[in-house]
Tab-separated table of C-alpha atoms and ligand atoms in Angstrom:
chain	number	residue	atom	x	y	z
A	1	UNK	CA	-2.200	-8.361	-23.687
A	2	UNK	CA	-3.542	-6.848	-20.606
A	3	UNK	CA	-1.976	-3.768	-18.127
A	4	UNK	CA	-3.500	-4.364	-14.861
A	5	UNK	CA	-3.598	-2.595	-11.596
A	6	UNK	CA	-2.788	-4.050	-8.534
A	7	UNK	CA	-4.461	-2.090	-5.230
A	8	UNK	CA	-4.920	-3.888	-1.537
A	9	UNK	CA	-8.493	-4.379	-0.714
A	10	UNK	CA	-8.322	-3.629	3.042
A	11	UNK	CA	-5.645	-1.640	5.279
A	12	UNK	CA	-2.825	-2.504	3.542
A	13	UNK	CA	-0.459	-5.313	4.330
A	14	UNK	CA	-1.919	-7.569	2.535
A	15	UNK	CA	0.780	-9.037	0.457
A	16	UNK	CA	0.796	-6.935	-2.652
A	17	UNK	CA	4.788	-6.725	-2.835
A	18	UNK	CA	4.489	-10.749	-2.804
A	19	UNK	CA	1.876	-10.629	-5.791
A	20	UNK	CA	3.692	-7.802	-7.844
A	21	UNK	CA	6.787	-9.111	-7.667
A	22	UNK	CA	5.094	-12.530	-9.101
A	23	UNK	CA	3.020	-11.055	-12.160
A	24	UNK	CA	5.743	-9.162	-12.802
A	25	UNK	CA	7.651	-11.568	-14.866
A	26	UNK	CA	4.876	-10.878	-17.321
A	27	UNK	CA	4.951	-7.008	-17.506
A	28	UNK	CA	7.572	-5.648	-19.289
A	29	UNK	CA	7.438	-1.818	-16.754
A	30	UNK	CA	6.301	-1.614	-13.193
A	31	UNK	CA	4.901	1.691	-11.745
A	32	UNK	CA	3.852	3.257	-8.913
A	33	UNK	CA	1.448	5.247	-8.880
A	34	UNK	CA	0.677	7.107	-5.074
A	35	UNK	CA	2.062	6.567	-1.588
A	36	UNK	CA	5.600	6.988	-0.138
A	37	UNK	CA	7.936	5.277	2.009
A	38	UNK	CA	4.554	4.597	4.477
A	39	UNK	CA	4.459	1.542	1.878
A	40	UNK	CA	6.504	-1.669	2.765
A	41	UNK	CA	6.372	-4.029	0.478
A	42	UNK	CA	8.156	-7.710	1.130
A	43	UNK	CA	9.062	-10.196	-1.731
A	44	UNK	CA	10.810	-13.315	-1.196
A	45	UNK	CA	12.684	-15.032	-3.668
A	46	UNK	CA	14.907	-18.407	-3.411
A	47	UNK	CA	14.367	-17.710	0.160
A	48	UNK	CA	15.939	-14.139	0.105
A	49	UNK	CA	13.470	-11.638	1.322
A	50	UNK	CA	14.035	-8.511	-0.084
A	51	UNK	CA	11.436	-5.213	1.574
A	52	UNK	CA	11.103	-2.122	-0.767
A	53	UNK	CA	9.411	1.302	0.913
A	54	UNK	CA	9.791	3.301	-2.934
A	55	UNK	CA	11.281	1.133	-5.467
A	56	UNK	CA	8.630	-0.965	-7.054
A	57	UNK	CA	8.283	-4.804	-6.478
A	58	UNK	CA	8.791	-5.522	-10.397
A	59	UNK	CA	12.539	-4.267	-9.721
A	60	UNK	CA	13.405	-8.027	-8.328
A	61	UNK	CA	12.226	-9.268	-11.960
A	62	UNK	CA	14.099	-7.143	-13.881
A	63	UNK	CA	11.361	-5.180	-14.998
A	64	UNK	CA	11.894	-1.719	-15.803
A	65	UNK	CA	10.380	0.579	-12.661
A	66	UNK	CA	9.250	3.729	-12.290
A	67	UNK	CA	8.053	6.045	-9.438
A	68	UNK	CA	5.062	7.844	-10.976
A	69	UNK	CA	3.893	11.287	-10.750
A	70	UNK	CA	1.381	10.556	-7.755
A	71	UNK	CA	4.347	9.477	-5.560
A	72	UNK	CA	5.782	11.434	-2.158
A	73	UNK	CA	9.648	10.746	-2.614
A	74	UNK	CA	12.306	11.490	0.579
A	75	UNK	CA	14.859	11.681	-1.446
A	76	UNK	CA	17.525	10.345	1.399
A	77	UNK	CA	14.963	6.750	1.572
A	78	UNK	CA	15.129	6.445	-2.013
A	79	UNK	CA	19.204	6.842	-2.779
A	80	UNK	CA	19.190	4.580	1.299
A	81	UNK	CA	16.940	1.696	-1.426
A	82	UNK	CA	18.722	2.072	-4.597
A	83	UNK	CA	22.084	1.093	-2.011
A	84	UNK	CA	20.490	-1.359	-0.479
A	85	UNK	CA	18.647	-3.324	-3.722
A	86	UNK	CA	22.534	-2.766	-5.724
A	87	UNK	CA	23.969	-4.815	-2.505
A	88	UNK	CA	21.992	-7.489	-3.292
A	89	UNK	CA	22.839	-7.652	-6.753
A	90	UNK	CA	19.708	-5.860	-8.409
A	91	UNK	CA	19.890	-3.681	-11.343
A	92	UNK	CA	18.885	-0.297	-10.176
A	93	UNK	CA	20.456	1.691	-12.597
A	94	UNK	CA	18.717	4.918	-14.609
A	95	UNK	CA	17.516	2.638	-17.247
A	96	UNK	CA	15.813	0.470	-15.068
A	97	UNK	CA	14.538	3.316	-12.514
A	98	UNK	CA	12.697	6.186	-13.547
A	99	UNK	CA	10.991	9.047	-11.190
A	100	UNK	CA	8.768	11.361	-12.754
A	101	UNK	CA	9.274	14.600	-12.950
A	102	UNK	CA	6.216	15.720	-11.251
A	103	UNK	CA	6.552	13.248	-8.133
A	104	UNK	CA	6.951	15.508	-5.047
A	105	UNK	CA	9.953	15.473	-2.896
A	106	UNK	CA	9.472	15.101	0.518
A	107	UNK	CA	11.502	17.768	2.656
A	108	UNK	CA	12.783	17.489	6.467
A	109	UNK	CA	9.910	19.910	7.899
A	110	UNK	CA	7.255	17.447	6.155
A	111	UNK	CA	8.417	14.792	8.802
A	112	UNK	CA	9.120	17.175	11.670
A	113	UNK	CA	5.457	18.551	10.972
A	114	UNK	CA	4.128	14.860	11.014
A	115	UNK	CA	5.992	14.061	14.281
A	116	UNK	CA	5.112	17.528	15.648
A	117	UNK	CA	0.961	16.596	15.020
A	118	UNK	CA	1.257	13.598	16.253
A	119	UNK	CA	2.693	14.276	19.397
A	120	UNK	CA	0.721	17.344	19.841
A	121	UNK	CA	-2.805	15.506	19.100
A	122	UNK	CA	-2.185	12.248	21.727
A	123	UNK	CA	-5.928	12.287	21.853
A	124	UNK	CA	-6.853	12.073	18.225
A	125	UNK	CA	-3.763	10.569	16.730
A	126	UNK	CA	-3.756	9.068	13.494
A	127	UNK	CA	-1.171	6.802	14.275
A	128	UNK	CA	0.645	8.107	10.970
A	129	UNK	CA	4.021	6.271	10.092
A	130	UNK	CA	5.789	9.481	10.651
A	131	UNK	CA	7.369	9.303	7.270
A	132	UNK	CA	5.737	13.401	5.992
A	133	UNK	CA	3.878	12.080	3.635
A	134	UNK	CA	0.739	13.717	5.084
A	135	UNK	CA	2.048	17.117	5.168
A	136	UNK	CA	4.260	16.583	1.635
A	137	UNK	CA	0.479	16.275	0.006
A	138	UNK	CA	-0.936	18.803	1.626
A	139	UNK	CA	1.946	21.161	-0.321
A	140	UNK	CA	1.513	19.367	-3.068
A	141	UNK	CA	-2.275	20.737	-2.796
A	142	UNK	CA	-1.646	23.965	-1.249
A	143	UNK	CA	0.592	24.464	-4.769
A	144	UNK	CA	3.673	24.903	-2.444
A	145	UNK	CA	5.405	21.381	-2.679
A	146	UNK	CA	8.894	21.112	-4.454
A	147	UNK	CA	8.722	18.619	-7.252
A	148	UNK	CA	11.778	16.856	-8.756
A	149	UNK	CA	11.985	19.448	-11.971
A	150	UNK	CA	11.813	22.401	-9.315
A	151	UNK	CA	14.775	20.260	-7.278
A	152	UNK	CA	16.755	20.058	-10.822
A	153	UNK	CA	15.553	24.039	-11.258
A	154	UNK	CA	18.271	26.810	-10.348
A	155	UNK	CA	15.865	28.347	-8.720
A	156	UNK	CA	15.384	26.102	-6.103
A	157	UNK	CA	17.362	26.835	-3.132
A	158	UNK	CA	15.194	30.176	-3.168
A	159	UNK	CA	12.029	28.412	-3.132
A	160	UNK	CA	13.046	26.275	-0.205
A	161	UNK	CA	14.084	28.649	2.001
A	162	UNK	CA	10.754	30.417	1.337
A	163	UNK	CA	8.773	27.425	1.952
A	164	UNK	CA	10.774	26.800	4.903
A	165	UNK	CA	10.922	29.811	6.708
A	166	UNK	CA	7.063	29.481	7.277
A	167	UNK	CA	7.116	25.801	8.238
A	168	UNK	CA	9.750	26.802	10.913
A	169	UNK	CA	7.258	29.176	12.312
A	170	UNK	CA	5.055	26.417	12.449
A	171	UNK	CA	7.714	23.626	14.308
A	172	UNK	CA	8.560	26.699	17.006
A	173	UNK	CA	5.923	28.633	17.164
A	174	UNK	CA	2.858	26.696	16.926
A	175	UNK	CA	4.260	23.405	17.877
A	176	UNK	CA	7.459	24.137	20.495
A	177	UNK	CA	10.033	22.229	18.565
A	178	UNK	CA	13.558	22.446	17.261
A	179	UNK	CA	13.549	24.497	14.248
A	180	UNK	CA	15.042	22.641	10.883
A	181	UNK	CA	18.411	24.103	9.670
A	182	UNK	CA	17.253	25.267	6.828
A	183	UNK	CA	21.257	25.683	5.133
A	184	UNK	CA	21.870	22.426	6.403
A	185	UNK	CA	18.932	21.067	4.407
A	186	UNK	CA	20.398	22.753	1.287
A	187	UNK	CA	23.205	21.345	1.125
A	188	UNK	CA	22.305	17.960	1.234
A	189	UNK	CA	19.890	18.195	-1.185
A	190	UNK	CA	22.704	19.086	-3.313
A	191	UNK	CA	23.677	16.317	-2.824
A	192	UNK	CA	20.602	13.656	-3.380
A	193	UNK	CA	20.136	15.901	-6.530
A	194	UNK	CA	22.829	15.432	-8.185
A	195	UNK	CA	22.288	11.319	-7.326
A	196	UNK	CA	18.833	11.353	-8.830
A	197	UNK	CA	19.263	13.309	-11.654
A	198	UNK	CA	19.876	10.614	-14.400
A	199	UNK	CA	16.700	8.716	-12.582
A	200	UNK	CA	13.907	11.812	-13.581
A	201	UNK	CA	12.222	12.105	-16.570
A	202	UNK	CA	8.728	12.796	-18.666
A	203	UNK	CA	7.341	8.961	-17.134
A	204	UNK	CA	3.904	10.046	-19.157
A	205	UNK	CA	5.660	9.951	-22.366
A	206	UNK	CA	7.603	6.821	-21.642
A	207	UNK	CA	4.859	4.906	-20.357
A	208	UNK	CA	2.790	5.544	-23.752
A	209	UNK	CA	5.823	4.674	-26.037
A	210	UNK	CA	5.289	1.212	-23.677
A	211	UNK	CA	2.203	1.004	-24.825
A	212	UNK	CA	1.897	1.951	-28.209
A	213	UNK	CA	4.900	-0.600	-28.242
A	214	UNK	CA	2.269	-3.260	-27.303
A	215	UNK	CA	4.167	-4.171	-24.154
A	216	UNK	CA	2.497	-4.278	-20.637
A	217	UNK	CA	2.443	-2.023	-17.618
A	218	UNK	CA	1.318	-3.346	-14.552
A	219	UNK	CA	0.448	-0.188	-12.139
A	220	UNK	CA	1.072	-0.958	-8.621
A	221	UNK	CA	-0.698	0.445	-5.448
A	222	UNK	CA	0.164	0.804	-2.001
A	223	UNK	CA	-1.618	1.105	1.362
A	224	UNK	CA	-5.502	-0.425	0.828
A	225	UNK	CA	-8.595	0.525	0.347
A	226	UNK	CA	-9.703	1.530	3.217
A	227	UNK	CA	-6.932	4.044	3.849
A	228	UNK	CA	-7.914	6.086	1.027
A	229	UNK	CA	-8.381	10.199	1.300
A	230	UNK	CA	-11.464	9.851	0.304
A	231	UNK	CA	-13.239	6.161	0.481
A	232	UNK	CA	-11.580	4.922	3.291
A	233	UNK	CA	-12.304	5.487	7.111
A	234	UNK	CA	-11.108	9.296	7.189
A	235	UNK	CA	-9.853	11.103	9.094
A	236	UNK	CA	-7.836	6.973	9.900
A	237	UNK	CA	-6.618	7.301	6.264
A	238	UNK	CA	-3.370	8.348	3.985
A	239	UNK	CA	-3.493	11.072	2.192
A	240	UNK	CA	-3.495	10.069	-1.574
A	241	UNK	CA	-6.122	8.039	-3.309
A	242	UNK	CA	-5.298	4.328	-3.086
A	243	UNK	CA	-7.903	2.775	-4.944
A	244	UNK	CA	-7.577	1.783	-8.693
A	245	UNK	CA	-8.682	4.906	-10.176
A	246	UNK	CA	-5.645	6.938	-9.197
A	247	UNK	CA	-3.402	4.321	-11.566
A	248	UNK	CA	-4.117	6.641	-14.291
A	249	UNK	CA	-3.929	10.184	-12.690
A	250	UNK	CA	-0.684	9.204	-10.856
A	251	UNK	CA	1.266	8.189	-13.449
A	252	UNK	CA	-0.293	10.273	-16.722
A	253	UNK	CA	-2.036	7.502	-18.765
A	254	UNK	CA	-6.011	7.934	-19.519
A	255	UNK	CA	-8.551	4.977	-18.313
A	256	UNK	CA	-8.683	3.370	-21.182
A	257	UNK	CA	-5.172	2.289	-20.679
A	258	UNK	CA	-6.590	-0.333	-18.125
A	259	UNK	CA	-7.816	-3.659	-18.573
A	260	UNK	CA	-7.809	-5.697	-15.443
A	261	UNK	CA	-8.075	-4.955	-11.426
A	262	UNK	CA	-6.576	-7.190	-9.386
A	263	UNK	CA	-7.576	-6.624	-5.731
A	264	UNK	CA	-5.141	-7.929	-2.943
A	265	UNK	CA	-7.552	-9.476	-0.012
A	266	UNK	CA	-5.395	-10.966	3.023
A	267	UNK	CA	-7.173	-14.367	4.088
A	268	UNK	CA	-8.122	-12.381	7.726
A	269	UNK	CA	-8.112	-8.553	8.045
A	270	UNK	CA	-5.125	-6.598	9.908
A	271	UNK	CA	-4.398	-2.962	10.804
A	272	UNK	CA	-1.304	-1.115	11.706
A	273	UNK	CA	-2.445	2.013	13.314
A	274	UNK	CA	-5.509	3.719	14.764
A	275	UNK	CA	-8.907	3.996	13.208
A	276	UNK	CA	-11.879	1.680	13.784
A	277	UNK	CA	-11.857	-2.244	13.156
A	278	UNK	CA	-15.343	-3.757	12.968
A	279	UNK	CA	-14.161	-7.871	13.246
A	280	UNK	CA	-10.706	-7.144	14.790
A	281	UNK	CA	-10.110	-9.704	17.734
A	282	UNK	CA	-8.792	-8.779	20.983
A	283	UNK	CA	-8.876	-12.735	22.550
A	284	UNK	CA	-6.606	-15.859	21.775
A	285	UNK	CA	-7.564	-16.244	18.453
A	286	UNK	CA	-6.491	-12.837	17.311
A	287	UNK	CA	-2.968	-13.476	19.162
A	288	UNK	CA	-2.532	-16.513	17.431
A	289	UNK	CA	-3.334	-14.941	13.551
A	290	UNK	CA	-0.926	-12.379	15.125
A	291	UNK	CA	1.695	-14.468	15.990
A	292	UNK	CA	1.744	-17.405	12.903
A	293	UNK	CA	1.168	-14.305	10.553
A	294	UNK	CA	4.345	-12.611	12.076
A	295	UNK	CA	1.733	-9.393	11.925
A	296	UNK	CA	4.068	-6.864	12.295
A	297	UNK	CA	4.809	-3.780	9.960
A	298	UNK	CA	7.337	-3.841	7.855
A	299	UNK	CA	8.102	0.113	7.757
A	300	UNK	CA	7.458	0.823	11.423
A	301	UNK	CA	7.544	-2.877	13.107
A	302	UNK	CA	4.347	-2.192	15.224
A	303	UNK	CA	2.403	-4.893	15.928
A	304	UNK	CA	-0.497	-5.531	13.345
A	305	UNK	CA	-3.913	-5.606	14.917
A	306	UNK	CA	-5.925	-8.933	13.714
A	307	UNK	CA	-9.595	-9.865	12.743
A	308	UNK	CA	-11.596	-12.132	10.659
A	309	UNK	CA	-12.058	-11.644	7.365
A	310	UNK	CA	-14.647	-9.212	6.540
A	311	UNK	CA	-17.050	-9.139	3.717
A	312	UNK	CA	-18.194	-5.587	3.627
A	313	UNK	CA	-15.154	-4.737	3.091
A	314	UNK	CA	-14.543	-6.773	0.132
A	315	UNK	CA	-17.714	-5.519	-1.418
A	316	UNK	CA	-16.960	-2.121	-0.951
A	317	UNK	CA	-13.345	-2.559	-2.344
A	318	UNK	CA	-15.140	-4.372	-5.492
A	319	UNK	CA	-16.973	-1.670	-6.412
A	320	UNK	CA	-14.873	1.166	-5.659
A	321	UNK	CA	-11.764	-0.720	-7.755
A	322	UNK	CA	-14.006	-2.120	-10.584
A	323	UNK	CA	-11.991	-5.319	-9.126
A	324	UNK	CA	-12.046	-8.169	-11.954
A	325	UNK	CA	-10.122	-10.664	-9.529
A	326	UNK	CA	-8.470	-11.406	-6.058
A	327	UNK	CA	-5.449	-12.610	-4.949
A	328	UNK	CA	-6.116	-14.102	-1.332
A	329	UNK	CA	-2.345	-14.445	0.450
A	330	UNK	CA	-1.709	-15.955	3.454
A	331	UNK	CA	-4.096	-18.492	3.828
A	332	UNK	CA	-1.992	-20.615	5.420
A	333	UNK	CA	-1.878	-18.957	8.272
A	334	UNK	CA	-5.168	-19.939	8.797
A	335	UNK	CA	-4.419	-23.327	9.180
A	336	UNK	CA	-4.714	-25.230	12.643
A	337	UNK	CA	-7.994	-23.606	13.354
A	338	UNK	CA	-11.071	-25.641	14.616
A	339	UNK	CA	-13.341	-23.025	12.894
A	340	UNK	CA	-12.842	-19.945	10.812
A	341	UNK	CA	-15.611	-16.606	10.598
A	342	UNK	CA	-16.355	-14.874	7.526
A	343	UNK	CA	-18.140	-11.092	8.501
A	344	UNK	CA	-21.153	-11.778	5.589
A	345	UNK	CA	-22.657	-8.351	6.978
A	346	UNK	CA	-22.873	-5.486	9.760
A	347	UNK	CA	-26.150	-4.944	12.731
A	348	UNK	CA	-26.630	-1.017	13.299
A	349	UNK	CA	-29.205	-0.684	15.651
A	350	UNK	CA	-31.414	-3.585	15.086
A	351	UNK	CA	-30.974	-3.104	11.275
A	352	UNK	CA	-28.408	-5.438	8.861
A	353	UNK	CA	-26.053	-3.459	6.833
A	354	UNK	CA	-24.609	-4.483	3.443
A	355	UNK	CA	-22.356	-1.479	2.422
A	356	UNK	CA	-19.556	0.229	5.185
A	357	UNK	CA	-20.946	3.114	6.520
A	358	UNK	CA	-19.080	6.369	5.933
A	359	UNK	CA	-19.863	7.617	9.866
A	360	UNK	CA	-17.514	6.616	12.244
A	361	UNK	CA	-20.106	6.863	14.783
A	362	UNK	CA	-22.603	4.764	12.907
A	363	UNK	CA	-19.496	2.147	12.678
A	364	UNK	CA	-18.129	2.034	16.067
A	365	UNK	CA	-22.049	0.581	16.807
A	366	UNK	CA	-22.097	-1.832	14.153
A	367	UNK	CA	-21.695	-5.522	15.032
A	368	UNK	CA	-20.090	-7.853	13.034
A	369	UNK	CA	-23.328	-10.912	11.644
A	370	UNK	CA	-20.865	-13.848	11.147
A	371	UNK	CA	-21.223	-17.536	9.311
A	372	UNK	CA	-18.987	-19.519	10.936
A	373	UNK	CA	-16.868	-22.068	8.780
A	374	UNK	CA	-15.317	-25.658	9.540
A	375	UNK	CA	-11.449	-24.597	9.854
A	376	UNK	CA	-8.545	-27.454	8.412
A	377	UNK	CA	-5.374	-28.707	9.775
A	378	UNK	CA	-3.088	-29.545	6.856
A	379	UNK	CA	-0.622	-27.295	6.773
A	380	UNK	CA	-1.230	-25.583	3.249
A	381	UNK	CA	2.602	-24.100	2.410
A	382	UNK	CA	3.564	-26.593	0.353
A	383	UNK	CA	0.254	-26.831	-1.870
A	384	UNK	CA	0.278	-26.287	-5.469
A	385	UNK	CA	-2.776	-26.982	-6.849
A	386	UNK	CA	-6.049	-25.667	-5.959
A	387	UNK	CA	-6.946	-29.374	-6.161
A	388	UNK	CA	-4.870	-30.219	-3.309
A	389	UNK	CA	-6.332	-27.590	-0.772
A	390	UNK	CA	-8.476	-29.252	1.722
A	391	UNK	CA	-12.099	-29.388	1.166
A	392	UNK	CA	-13.041	-27.002	4.442
A	393	UNK	CA	-10.186	-24.666	2.537
A	394	UNK	CA	-12.525	-24.371	-0.600
A	395	UNK	CA	-15.295	-23.953	1.091
A	396	UNK	CA	-13.910	-20.937	2.742
A	397	UNK	CA	-12.884	-19.402	-0.409
A	398	UNK	CA	-15.843	-20.360	-2.947
A	399	UNK	CA	-18.261	-18.608	0.090
A	400	UNK	CA	-15.387	-15.334	-0.049
A	401	UNK	CA	-16.045	-15.755	-3.702
A	402	UNK	CA	-19.776	-16.075	-3.562
A	403	UNK	CA	-20.382	-12.734	-0.841
A	404	UNK	CA	-18.239	-10.758	-2.870
A	405	UNK	CA	-19.447	-11.514	-6.529
A	406	UNK	CA	-15.734	-11.903	-7.260
A	407	UNK	CA	-13.435	-14.152	-8.486
A	408	UNK	CA	-10.440	-15.509	-7.155
A	409	UNK	CA	-7.659	-15.694	-9.270
A	410	UNK	CA	-4.673	-16.439	-7.518
A	411	UNK	CA	-4.008	-18.143	-3.834
A	412	UNK	CA	-1.124	-17.353	-1.773
A	413	UNK	CA	0.300	-20.193	0.476
A	414	UNK	CA	3.434	-18.686	2.072
A	415	UNK	CA	5.536	-15.280	1.326
A	416	UNK	CA	7.918	-16.779	-1.450
A	417	UNK	CA	6.873	-16.504	-5.007
A	418	UNK	CA	6.323	-20.337	-6.103
A	419	UNK	CA	4.310	-20.730	-2.664
A	420	UNK	CA	1.246	-19.813	-5.368
A	421	UNK	CA	-2.020	-21.295	-6.905
A	422	UNK	CA	-2.251	-19.340	-9.994
A	423	UNK	CA	-5.663	-20.289	-11.216
A	424	UNK	CA	-6.485	-17.733	-13.469
A	425	UNK	CA	-3.525	-15.062	-14.627
A	426	UNK	CA	-4.674	-11.403	-15.000
A	427	UNK	CA	-2.180	-10.740	-17.855
A	428	UNK	CA	-3.399	-13.822	-19.938
B	501	GDP	P1	2.473	-5.240	1.413
B	501	GDP	O1	2.693	-4.188	1.982
B	501	GDP	O2	0.816	-5.473	0.940
B	501	GDP	O3	3.237	-5.995	0.280
B	501	GDP	O4	2.436	-6.419	2.521
B	501	GDP	P2	4.097	-6.673	3.590
B	501	GDP	O5	4.834	-6.941	2.409
B	501	GDP	O6	4.098	-5.015	4.127
B	501	GDP	O7	3.044	-7.273	4.150
B	501	GDP	C1	2.884	-9.170	3.979
B	501	GDP	C2	3.872	-10.080	4.929
B	501	GDP	O8	2.863	-11.354	4.401
B	501	GDP	C3	5.646	-10.031	4.064
B	501	GDP	O9	5.999	-10.492	5.288
B	501	GDP	C4	5.426	-11.311	3.282
B	501	GDP	O10	6.131	-11.500	2.891
B	501	GDP	C5	4.203	-11.998	4.120
B	501	GDP	N1	3.013	-12.982	2.967
B	501	GDP	C6	2.726	-12.981	1.820
B	501	GDP	N2	2.131	-13.764	1.050
B	501	GDP	C7	1.743	-14.621	2.076
B	501	GDP	C8	1.676	-15.784	2.180
B	501	GDP	O11	0.596	-16.591	1.445
B	501	GDP	N3	1.634	-16.389	3.813
B	501	GDP	C9	2.525	-16.209	4.350
B	501	GDP	N4	2.445	-16.785	5.481
B	501	GDP	N5	2.931	-14.790	4.310
B	501	GDP	C10	2.809	-14.049	2.947
B	502	IMO	P1	1.484	-0.887	2.511
B	502	IMO	O1	1.511	-0.461	1.047
B	502	IMO	C1	-0.339	-0.476	6.085
B	502	IMO	C2	-1.318	4.011	7.812
B	502	IMO	C3	-0.229	4.122	9.150
B	502	IMO	C4	-1.799	5.031	9.711
B	502	IMO	C5	-2.109	5.535	8.522
B	502	IMO	C6	-1.601	7.279	7.960
B	502	IMO	O2	2.664	-1.063	2.815
B	502	IMO	O3	0.042	-1.809	2.561
B	502	IMO	P2	0.851	7.945	7.059
B	502	IMO	O4	1.923	7.804	7.186
B	502	IMO	O5	0.124	7.233	5.690
B	502	IMO	O6	0.147	9.122	7.130
B	502	IMO	O7	-0.451	7.040	7.645
B	502	IMO	O8	-1.822	5.084	7.015
B	502	IMO	N1	-0.490	2.765	6.768
B	502	IMO	C7	-0.086	2.213	6.102
B	502	IMO	N2	-0.609	0.679	6.653
B	502	IMO	N3	0.266	-0.746	5.062
B	502	IMO	C8	0.600	0.512	4.462
B	502	IMO	O9	1.453	0.400	3.380
B	502	IMO	C9	0.554	1.737	5.038
B	502	IMO	N4	1.115	2.842	4.610
B	502	IMO	C10	0.262	3.991	5.779
B	502	IMO	O10	-0.534	2.908	9.719
B	502	IMO	O11	-2.415	4.388	10.035
B	503	MG	MG1	3.232	-3.598	3.908
């Protein structure tokens, strides 16, 4: 019996959606604890693809899914997603989906400010997803955010009018953009409120009851460890804590309830948006991985930057999240390559660096130190047991385990739920 947290170890898009969907079979509840519709999680079940941005990836397995208080939610996007899933025959009734009354609401002015800032900062763009994530978390910290409980409150309209006045001042006077039409926004939000009200509840109380009944909970992270607001490549990060510790804050449970933490690792590294990336490839190998791995963002459609696997990052992720194991994804993409490289450390001004540097200036000067391993030519997508993996593939995985001191528990060889080798189920 265990409650587990699943987090990304790199810069997002590691295949969390696939692994959460897979492991949701063994859990009763799936709770997402941070981020918003900057996330794009893809699941493929019996050849059918599902993409979710807000609804936890356990919904396809028919589990009760919870949008935690640590999330920021665009109601329009959530309603569209509920309709999309319902059209595909997924149960997204208020029995199956719960929204924390403390989750913050992304308002139109958050999106407008996200776009205006990126446009104004052409030299120092973060490359955000433009979904209003940063401005919404800013308002949360500044104590002028709108939570779902406030959306349902009779004082909502006056509250929003006051905040919107200030936002429109920034939008028009500082950024020289169009203002938000406040009354139109309020009319639309009345409709969203009516539609979403049945889903809103005190999720900390619900999860507590679930845990007391000895049911199992899977806490689903979005983004990745190196996009964490504290521990990532700041300022090229998202605006929430993506590490496992936030599973507690972002869902209203204490740390004693967490038993295991699984880190999702793509068999190589990708990044979408700006920011440092020591093992990035700018050559044919990078293009090969990008094309074979179909590395385009599920949220913005942007081409993902690709590079070799970096065990400096993975050791960082193992420590920051207290990882109990890894799930390695997209191993099939690395087939047909003569040799593969694993970054074991960095070289900085003649010295070896084993810990991920905080200073971006230091990071920019770090040269990756690589170990080269022989590749394999077999197609792995049909392999279902560890013993059937080519010897060179097993050596590659073993080297990652040794360099990170973290066991690999799950190996994914294709997007489908069944294209998986389960070595050690974290729920058992
Ligand atoms: P997430 O944001 O971490 O959930 O990851 P995304 O869904 O954004 O990106 C991962 C992509 O890789 C999706 O298109 C998945 O369907 C796909 N995928 C996941 N695991 C595998 C795998 O083992 N092999 C291949 N080829 N594709 C995979
Ligand atoms: P999933 O959950 C990859 C990146 C953006 C940008 C930075 C800040 O699918 O792994 P934001 O809109 O959050 O303010 O953008 O973070 N980013 C992601 N990159 N996967 C994600 O989510 C991401 N969510 C945000 O590209 O660089
Ligand atoms: Mg994604």
